[in-house]
Amino acid sequence: LVFVYLPDGGIYASPDSPLYKTRDEVLLMVRSLGIPIIDADKVLSSGDHRRFFPANGGHYNAEGYRAISQEIIAYMIRFRAK
C-alpha cells in the first residue's frame, strides 16, 4: 500500500493557500499510520507549475500526468530494489 498525494491545482495559485495546511495534515496522518508516501507536490511545484495544468485550470494536462506517473514508476523501481 502506498499513498499518492495528488495536489489540487489551486494549491499553487496562492502561497498562503489553506490547501497547503490540509496537505501537511493529510501527510502527517498518513505518516503516522506508517504508510509510504509519494508526494506529487514535490514534482509539480518544481519550476513553473503552470506547465502541468491546462490554461483554464482544472485537472492535470498530459505533461502533469506524465510527471506524476514518472514519479510513481521511479518509486516502484526504488521499492523493488530494496
mmCIF file with all atom_site columns, C-alpha atoms in Angstrom, residues 1 24 26 35 42 47 64 67 82:
data_model
loop_
_atom_site.group_PDB
_atom_site.id
_atom_site.type_symbol
_atom_site.label_atom_id
_atom_site.label_alt_id
_atom_site.label_comp_id
_atom_site.label_asym_id
_atom_site.label_entity_id
_atom_site.label_seq_id
_atom_site.pdbx_PDB_ins_code
_atom_site.Cartn_x
_atom_site.Cartn_y
_atom_site.Cartn_z
_atom_site.occupancy
_atom_site.B_iso_or_equiv
_atom_site.pdbx_formal_charge
_atom_site.auth_seq_id
_atom_site.auth_comp_id
_atom_site.auth_asym_id
_atom_site.auth_atom_id
_atom_site.pdbx_PDB_model_num
ATOM 1 C CA . LEU A 1 1  ? 0.000  0.000  0.000   1.00 0.00 ? 1  LEU A CA 1
ATOM 2 C CA . ASP A 1 24 ? 0.514  18.867 5.690   1.00 0.00 ? 24 ASP A CA 1
ATOM 3 C CA . VAL A 1 26 ? -3.058 14.661 5.483   1.00 0.00 ? 26 VAL A CA 1
ATOM 4 C CA . ILE A 1 35 ? 2.098  4.211  5.049   1.00 0.00 ? 35 ILE A CA 1
ATOM 5 C CA . LYS A 1 42 ? 7.400  17.738 -4.957  1.00 0.00 ? 42 LYS A CA 1
ATOM 6 C CA . GLY A 1 47 ? 9.907  25.114 -11.610 1.00 0.00 ? 47 GLY A CA 1
ATOM 7 C CA . GLY A 1 64 ? 1.283  16.816 -15.469 1.00 0.00 ? 64 GLY A CA 1
ATOM 8 C CA . ALA A 1 67 ? 5.422  13.835 -14.473 1.00 0.00 ? 67 ALA A CA 1
ATOM 9 C CA . LYS A 1 82 ? 15.075 -2.942 -1.629  1.00 0.00 ? 82 LYS A CA 1
#
